[in-house]
mmCIF file of C-alpha atoms in Angstrom:
data_model
loop_
_atom_site.group_PDB
_atom_site.id
_atom_site.type_symbol
_atom_site.label_atom_id
_atom_site.label_comp_id
_atom_site.label_asym_id
_atom_site.label_seq_id
_atom_site.Cartn_x
_atom_site.Cartn_y
_atom_site.Cartn_z
ATOM 1 C CA MET B 1 125.079 75.055 190.999
ATOM 2 C CA THR B 2 125.683 73.634 187.686
ATOM 3 C CA LYS B 3 123.137 70.565 186.635
ATOM 4 C CA TYR B 4 124.281 67.862 184.318
ATOM 5 C CA VAL B 5 121.872 66.341 181.661
ATOM 6 C CA CYS B 6 122.107 62.905 180.446
ATOM 7 C CA THR B 7 123.425 62.833 176.446
ATOM 8 C CA VAL B 8 121.393 59.318 176.260
ATOM 9 C CA CYS B 9 117.557 60.447 177.525
ATOM 10 C CA GLY B 10 117.268 63.538 178.325
ATOM 11 C CA TYR B 11 117.733 63.553 182.610
ATOM 12 C CA VAL B 12 118.670 65.910 184.065
ATOM 13 C CA TYR B 13 120.600 65.738 187.633
ATOM 14 C CA ASP B 14 119.956 68.776 189.733
ATOM 15 C CA PRO B 15 122.569 69.000 192.240
ATOM 16 C CA GLU B 16 120.169 70.937 195.165
ATOM 17 C CA ALA B 17 117.647 68.138 194.639
ATOM 18 C CA GLY B 18 119.923 64.993 194.591
ATOM 19 C CA ASP B 19 118.482 61.493 193.496
ATOM 20 C CA PRO B 20 117.572 60.735 197.199
ATOM 21 C CA ASP B 21 115.476 57.614 195.924
ATOM 22 C CA ASN B 22 118.795 56.245 194.373
ATOM 23 C CA GLY B 23 121.039 57.285 197.446
ATOM 24 C CA VAL B 24 122.171 60.656 196.376
ATOM 25 C CA ASP B 25 120.906 63.371 199.575
ATOM 26 C CA PRO B 26 120.092 67.115 198.367
ATOM 27 C CA GLY B 27 122.541 68.910 197.955
ATOM 28 C CA THR B 28 125.195 66.920 197.079
ATOM 29 C CA ALA B 29 127.997 68.043 194.266
ATOM 30 C CA TRP B 30 128.072 65.970 190.765
ATOM 31 C CA GLU B 31 131.771 65.585 191.804
ATOM 32 C CA ASN B 32 130.583 63.635 194.908
ATOM 33 C CA VAL B 33 128.331 61.445 192.967
ATOM 34 C CA PRO B 34 129.518 58.006 193.646
ATOM 35 C CA GLU B 35 130.883 56.706 190.533
ATOM 36 C CA ASP B 36 128.706 53.530 190.867
ATOM 37 C CA TRP B 37 125.450 55.825 190.259
ATOM 38 C CA VAL B 38 123.237 55.165 187.099
ATOM 39 C CA CYS B 39 121.147 57.854 185.059
ATOM 40 C CA PRO B 40 117.601 56.770 186.957
ATOM 41 C CA LEU B 41 115.883 57.049 183.665
ATOM 42 C CA CYS B 42 118.040 55.247 181.297
ATOM 43 C CA ALA B 43 120.748 53.296 183.205
ATOM 44 C CA VAL B 44 123.854 54.866 181.815
ATOM 45 C CA GLY B 45 126.888 55.694 183.898
ATOM 46 C CA LYS B 46 128.373 59.603 185.189
ATOM 47 C CA ASP B 47 130.356 59.796 181.881
ATOM 48 C CA MET B 48 126.803 59.955 179.680
ATOM 49 C CA PHE B 49 126.444 63.342 181.289
ATOM 50 C CA GLU B 50 127.594 66.962 180.564
ATOM 51 C CA ALA B 51 127.136 69.650 182.344
ATOM 52 C CA GLN B 52 124.529 72.227 180.924
#
């Protein structure tokens, strides 16, 4: 699975790990991450992430 990196702070969203602390279960593809999800480190939206 493709990982996505925050262009602001460098946080990497790994679909295999998800973001369970913020309601995104492990195994959740980027396309299925809710549109209102924000980076857990700097709080920017999904539009600030790029495929890695």
